[in-house]
Tab-separated table of C-alpha atoms in Angstrom:
chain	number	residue	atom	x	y	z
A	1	UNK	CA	-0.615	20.392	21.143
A	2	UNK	CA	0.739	24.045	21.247
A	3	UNK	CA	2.986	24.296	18.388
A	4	UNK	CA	5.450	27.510	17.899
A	5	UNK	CA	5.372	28.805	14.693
A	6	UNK	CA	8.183	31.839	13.045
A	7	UNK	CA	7.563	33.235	9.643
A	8	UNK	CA	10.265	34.943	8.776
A	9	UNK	CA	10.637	37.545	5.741
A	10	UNK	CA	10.581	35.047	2.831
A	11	UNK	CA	13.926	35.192	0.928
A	12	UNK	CA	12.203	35.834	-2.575
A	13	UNK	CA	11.687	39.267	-1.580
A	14	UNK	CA	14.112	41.623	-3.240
A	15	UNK	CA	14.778	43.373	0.210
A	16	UNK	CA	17.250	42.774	2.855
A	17	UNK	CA	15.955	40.129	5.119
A	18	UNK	CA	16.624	37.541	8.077
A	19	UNK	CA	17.551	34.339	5.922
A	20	UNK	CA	17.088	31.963	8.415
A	21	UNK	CA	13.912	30.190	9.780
A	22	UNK	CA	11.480	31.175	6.449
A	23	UNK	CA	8.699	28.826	8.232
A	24	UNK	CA	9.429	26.562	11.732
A	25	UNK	CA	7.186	25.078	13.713
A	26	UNK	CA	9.096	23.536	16.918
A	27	UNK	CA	7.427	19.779	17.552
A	28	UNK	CA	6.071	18.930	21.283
A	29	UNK	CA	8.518	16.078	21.634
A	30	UNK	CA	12.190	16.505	20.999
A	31	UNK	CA	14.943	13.927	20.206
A	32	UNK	CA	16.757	13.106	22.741
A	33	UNK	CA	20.740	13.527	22.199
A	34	UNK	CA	22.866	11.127	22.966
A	35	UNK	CA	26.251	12.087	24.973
A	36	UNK	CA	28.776	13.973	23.123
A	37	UNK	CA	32.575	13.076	24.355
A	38	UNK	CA	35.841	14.196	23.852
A	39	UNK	CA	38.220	11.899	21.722
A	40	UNK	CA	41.708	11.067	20.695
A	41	UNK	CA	40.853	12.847	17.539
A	42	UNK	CA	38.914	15.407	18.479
A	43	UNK	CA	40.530	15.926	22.686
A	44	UNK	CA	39.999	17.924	25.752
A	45	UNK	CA	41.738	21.483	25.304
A	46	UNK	CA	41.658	24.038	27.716
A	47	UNK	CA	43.080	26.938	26.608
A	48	UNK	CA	42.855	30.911	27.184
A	49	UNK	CA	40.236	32.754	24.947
A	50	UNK	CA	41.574	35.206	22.314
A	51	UNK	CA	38.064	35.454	19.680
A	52	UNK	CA	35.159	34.118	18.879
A	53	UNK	CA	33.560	32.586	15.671
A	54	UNK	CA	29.670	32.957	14.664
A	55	UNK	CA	29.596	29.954	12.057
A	56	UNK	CA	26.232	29.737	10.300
A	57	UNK	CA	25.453	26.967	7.520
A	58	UNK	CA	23.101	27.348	4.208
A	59	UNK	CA	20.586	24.739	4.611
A	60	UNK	CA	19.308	24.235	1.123
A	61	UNK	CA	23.327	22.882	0.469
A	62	UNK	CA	23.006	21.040	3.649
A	63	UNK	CA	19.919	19.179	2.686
A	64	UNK	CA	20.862	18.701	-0.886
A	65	UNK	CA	22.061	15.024	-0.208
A	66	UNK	CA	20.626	14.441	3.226
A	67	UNK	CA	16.944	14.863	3.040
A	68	UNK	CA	15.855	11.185	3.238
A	69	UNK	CA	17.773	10.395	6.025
A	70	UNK	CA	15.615	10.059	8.825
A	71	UNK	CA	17.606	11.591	10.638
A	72	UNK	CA	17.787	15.147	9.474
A	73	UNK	CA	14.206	15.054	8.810
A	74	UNK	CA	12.819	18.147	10.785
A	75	UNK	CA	15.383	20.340	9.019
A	76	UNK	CA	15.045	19.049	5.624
A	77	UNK	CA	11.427	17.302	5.333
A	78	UNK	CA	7.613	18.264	6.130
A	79	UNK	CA	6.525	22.161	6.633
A	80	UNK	CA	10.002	23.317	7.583
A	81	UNK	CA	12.112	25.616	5.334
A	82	UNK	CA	15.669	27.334	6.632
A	83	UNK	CA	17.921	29.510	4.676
A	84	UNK	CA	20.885	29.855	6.733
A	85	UNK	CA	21.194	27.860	10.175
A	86	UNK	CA	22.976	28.399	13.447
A	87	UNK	CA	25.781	26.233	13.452
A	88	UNK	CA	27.310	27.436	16.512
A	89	UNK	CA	29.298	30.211	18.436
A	90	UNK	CA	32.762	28.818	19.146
A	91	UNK	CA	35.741	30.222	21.038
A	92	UNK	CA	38.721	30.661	19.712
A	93	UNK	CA	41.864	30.286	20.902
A	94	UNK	CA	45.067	32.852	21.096
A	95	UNK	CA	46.983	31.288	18.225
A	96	UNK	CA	45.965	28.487	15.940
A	97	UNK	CA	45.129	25.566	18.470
A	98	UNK	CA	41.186	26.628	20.128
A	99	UNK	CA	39.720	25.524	23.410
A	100	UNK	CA	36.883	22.531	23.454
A	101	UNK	CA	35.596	19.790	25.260
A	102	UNK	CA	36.269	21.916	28.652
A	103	UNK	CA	34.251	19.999	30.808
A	104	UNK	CA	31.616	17.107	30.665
A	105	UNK	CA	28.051	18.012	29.920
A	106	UNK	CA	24.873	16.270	30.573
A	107	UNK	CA	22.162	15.422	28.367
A	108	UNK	CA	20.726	18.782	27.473
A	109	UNK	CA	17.056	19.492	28.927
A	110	UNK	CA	13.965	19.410	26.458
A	111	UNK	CA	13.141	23.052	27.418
A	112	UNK	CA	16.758	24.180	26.033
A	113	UNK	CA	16.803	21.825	22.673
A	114	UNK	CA	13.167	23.363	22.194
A	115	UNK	CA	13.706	26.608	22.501
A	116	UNK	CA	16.776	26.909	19.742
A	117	UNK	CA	15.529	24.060	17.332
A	118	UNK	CA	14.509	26.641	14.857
A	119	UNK	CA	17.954	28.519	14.736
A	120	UNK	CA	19.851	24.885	15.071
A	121	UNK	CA	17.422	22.516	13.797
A	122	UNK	CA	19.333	19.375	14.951
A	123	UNK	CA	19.024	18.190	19.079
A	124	UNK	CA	22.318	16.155	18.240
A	125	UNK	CA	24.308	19.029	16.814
A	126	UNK	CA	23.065	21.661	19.816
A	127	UNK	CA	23.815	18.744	22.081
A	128	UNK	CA	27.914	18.546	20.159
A	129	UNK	CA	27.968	22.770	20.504
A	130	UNK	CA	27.169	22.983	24.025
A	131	UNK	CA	30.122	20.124	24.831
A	132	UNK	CA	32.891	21.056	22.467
A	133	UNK	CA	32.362	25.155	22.469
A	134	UNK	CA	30.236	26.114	24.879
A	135	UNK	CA	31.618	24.168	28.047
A	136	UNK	CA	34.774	26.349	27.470
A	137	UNK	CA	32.184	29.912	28.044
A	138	UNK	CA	32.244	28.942	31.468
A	139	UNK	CA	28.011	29.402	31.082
A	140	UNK	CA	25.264	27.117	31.390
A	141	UNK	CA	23.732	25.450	28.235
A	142	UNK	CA	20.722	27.931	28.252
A	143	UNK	CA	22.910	31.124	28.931
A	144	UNK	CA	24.892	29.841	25.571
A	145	UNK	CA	22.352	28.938	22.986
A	146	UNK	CA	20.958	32.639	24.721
A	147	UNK	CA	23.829	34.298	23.469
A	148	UNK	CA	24.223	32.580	20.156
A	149	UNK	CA	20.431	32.514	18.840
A	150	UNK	CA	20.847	36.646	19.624
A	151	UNK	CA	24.144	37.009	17.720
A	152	UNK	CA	22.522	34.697	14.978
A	153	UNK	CA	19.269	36.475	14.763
A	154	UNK	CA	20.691	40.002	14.559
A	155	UNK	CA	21.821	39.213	11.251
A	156	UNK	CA	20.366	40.606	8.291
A	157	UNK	CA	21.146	39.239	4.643
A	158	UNK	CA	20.737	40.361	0.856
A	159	UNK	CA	18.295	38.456	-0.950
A	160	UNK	CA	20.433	34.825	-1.662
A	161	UNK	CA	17.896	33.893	-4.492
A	162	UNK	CA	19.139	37.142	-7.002
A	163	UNK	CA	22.187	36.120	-5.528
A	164	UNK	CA	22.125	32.889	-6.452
A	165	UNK	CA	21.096	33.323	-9.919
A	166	UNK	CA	23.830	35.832	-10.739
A	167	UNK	CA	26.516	34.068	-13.611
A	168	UNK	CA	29.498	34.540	-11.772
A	169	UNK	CA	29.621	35.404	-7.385
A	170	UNK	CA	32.449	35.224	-6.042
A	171	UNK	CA	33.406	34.433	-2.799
A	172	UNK	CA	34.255	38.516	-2.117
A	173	UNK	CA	31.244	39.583	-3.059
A	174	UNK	CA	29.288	37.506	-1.353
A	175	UNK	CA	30.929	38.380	1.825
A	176	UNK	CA	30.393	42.514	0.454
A	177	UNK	CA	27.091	41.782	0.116
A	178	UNK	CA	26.424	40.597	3.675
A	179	UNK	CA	28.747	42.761	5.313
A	180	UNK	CA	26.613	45.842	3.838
A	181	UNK	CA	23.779	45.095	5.812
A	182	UNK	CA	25.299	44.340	9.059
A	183	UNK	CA	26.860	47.517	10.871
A	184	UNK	CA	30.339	46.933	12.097
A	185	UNK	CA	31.278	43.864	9.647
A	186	UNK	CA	33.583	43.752	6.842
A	187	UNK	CA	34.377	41.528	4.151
A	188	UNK	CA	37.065	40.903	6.361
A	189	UNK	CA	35.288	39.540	9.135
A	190	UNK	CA	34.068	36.862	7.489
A	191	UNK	CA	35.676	33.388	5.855
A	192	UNK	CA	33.476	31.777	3.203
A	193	UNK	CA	33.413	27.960	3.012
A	194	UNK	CA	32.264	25.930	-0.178
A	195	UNK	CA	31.782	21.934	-0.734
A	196	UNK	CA	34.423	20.303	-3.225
A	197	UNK	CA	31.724	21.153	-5.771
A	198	UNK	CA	31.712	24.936	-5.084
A	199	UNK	CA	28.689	25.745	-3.390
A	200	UNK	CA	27.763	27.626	-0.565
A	201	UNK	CA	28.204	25.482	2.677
A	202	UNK	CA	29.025	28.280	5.534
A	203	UNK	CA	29.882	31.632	6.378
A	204	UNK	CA	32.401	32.457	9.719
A	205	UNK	CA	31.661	35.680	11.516
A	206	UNK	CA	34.677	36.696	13.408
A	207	UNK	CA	34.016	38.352	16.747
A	208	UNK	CA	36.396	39.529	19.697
A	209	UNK	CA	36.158	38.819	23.429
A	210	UNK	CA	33.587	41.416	23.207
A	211	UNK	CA	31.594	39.779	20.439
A	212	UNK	CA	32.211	42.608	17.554
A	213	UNK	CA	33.101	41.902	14.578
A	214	UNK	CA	36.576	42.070	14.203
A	215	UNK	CA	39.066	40.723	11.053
A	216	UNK	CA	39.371	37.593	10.657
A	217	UNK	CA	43.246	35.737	11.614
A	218	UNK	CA	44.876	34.807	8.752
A	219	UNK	CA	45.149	31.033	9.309
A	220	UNK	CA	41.500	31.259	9.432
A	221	UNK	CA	39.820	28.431	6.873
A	222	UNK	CA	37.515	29.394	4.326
A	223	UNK	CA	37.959	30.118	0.540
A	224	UNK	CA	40.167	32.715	-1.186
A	225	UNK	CA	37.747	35.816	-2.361
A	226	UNK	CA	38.092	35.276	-5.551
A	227	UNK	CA	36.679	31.967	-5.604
A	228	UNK	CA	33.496	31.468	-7.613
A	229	UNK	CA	30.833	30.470	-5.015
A	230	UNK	CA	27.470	28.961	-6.331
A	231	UNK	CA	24.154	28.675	-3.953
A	232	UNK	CA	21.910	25.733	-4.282
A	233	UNK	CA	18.394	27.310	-3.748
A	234	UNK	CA	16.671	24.265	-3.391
A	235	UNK	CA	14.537	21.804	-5.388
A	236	UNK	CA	15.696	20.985	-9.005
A	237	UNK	CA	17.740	23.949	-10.307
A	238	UNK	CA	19.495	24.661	-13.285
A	239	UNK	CA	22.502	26.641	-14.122
């Protein structure tokens, strides 16, 4: 079995890093997805494109309470480790309402679910991206996950474990301390999103039609930046 297998810069190290796959081997046989469909909650909008969002997720939160379900075993069980994930690149709309579910989708091929499982370690979730955001792109699945694995992996990140131990992070400078590393970002170009515990769940990137990073819109979701922020590194942890 030929097995793929990224070591990333480990987030321990005090140095600005890529905080996403530490360790991910991709498996020879992928889950296959089932459909993903537009609903009366969630319905068919097409809609002119105004921005984009980059939204990434913190995997030690996300596996916090989900790592015996079968389910979500490749990204929270076995040799695999993930500081932040690719949750997806989604456009935006002109005003509040944002285009999705554009057109139907097939089953994505094994080829394309293999090649981004280590950036979005879920075949169901790259399977729900591709149908609600990407279908509105106009592009096919692989020229989509192409585009967002790039914008994801350009990222860089300050070291979330000193982070994560400090007494008090805010939501501000957390977003400072990311936006430092990445050339063109601001604070402002990025909305912070916690649990109803307070910790870490996701960041936003906001792009333009371009994909730079541009300020976020004001109706934009995310926490105020003086919220306290706490990040779950993983395993039993105190304070």
């Amino acid at each position: 079995m030929k097995r793929i297998a990224l070591t990333l810069a480990l987030l321990l190290a005090p140095v600005a890093a890529h905080a996403q796959a530490l360790q991910c081997a991709a498996p020879a046989h992928v889950e296959r997805p089932r459909p993903d469909l537009p609903s009366p909650q969630q319905p068919r909008r097409v809609l002119p494109i105004g921005s984009y969002t980059l939204a990434i997720s913190w995997s030690p939160e996300y596996c916090r309470t989900r790592r015996d379900d079968a389910r979500n075993a490749f990204q929270c069980g076995g040799g695999n480790r993930f500081g932040f994930t690719l949750h997806g690149l989604w456009p935006d709309g002109t005003g509040r309402q944002w285009p999705q579910y554009c057109a139907s989708t097939p089953i994505l091929p094994d080829a394309v679910i293999r090649r981004n499982l280590c950036a979005t370690p879920s075949a169901q979730l790259l399977q729900h991206e591709y149908a609600k955001h990407g279908t509105c792109m106009g592009v096919s699945p692989a020229a989509y996950f192409d585009e967002s694995r790039t914008l994801f992996q350009r990222l860089r990140f300050p070291d979330m474990m000193a982070l994560s131990r400090r007494p008090t992070l805010t939501a501000g400078q957390l977003a400072a301390a990311i936006a430092r590393l990445n050339p063109g970002m601001t604070p402002q170009s990025m909305r912070v999103t916690t649990n109803a515990r307070g910790w870490l769940d996701e960041v936003w990137l906001c792009l333009d039609t371009r994909r730079r990073f541009t300020r976020c819109p004001a109706h934009q979701g995310g926490v105020t930046p003086a919220t306290r922020v706490r990040i779950w590194r993983g395993g039993r942890q105190a304070g």
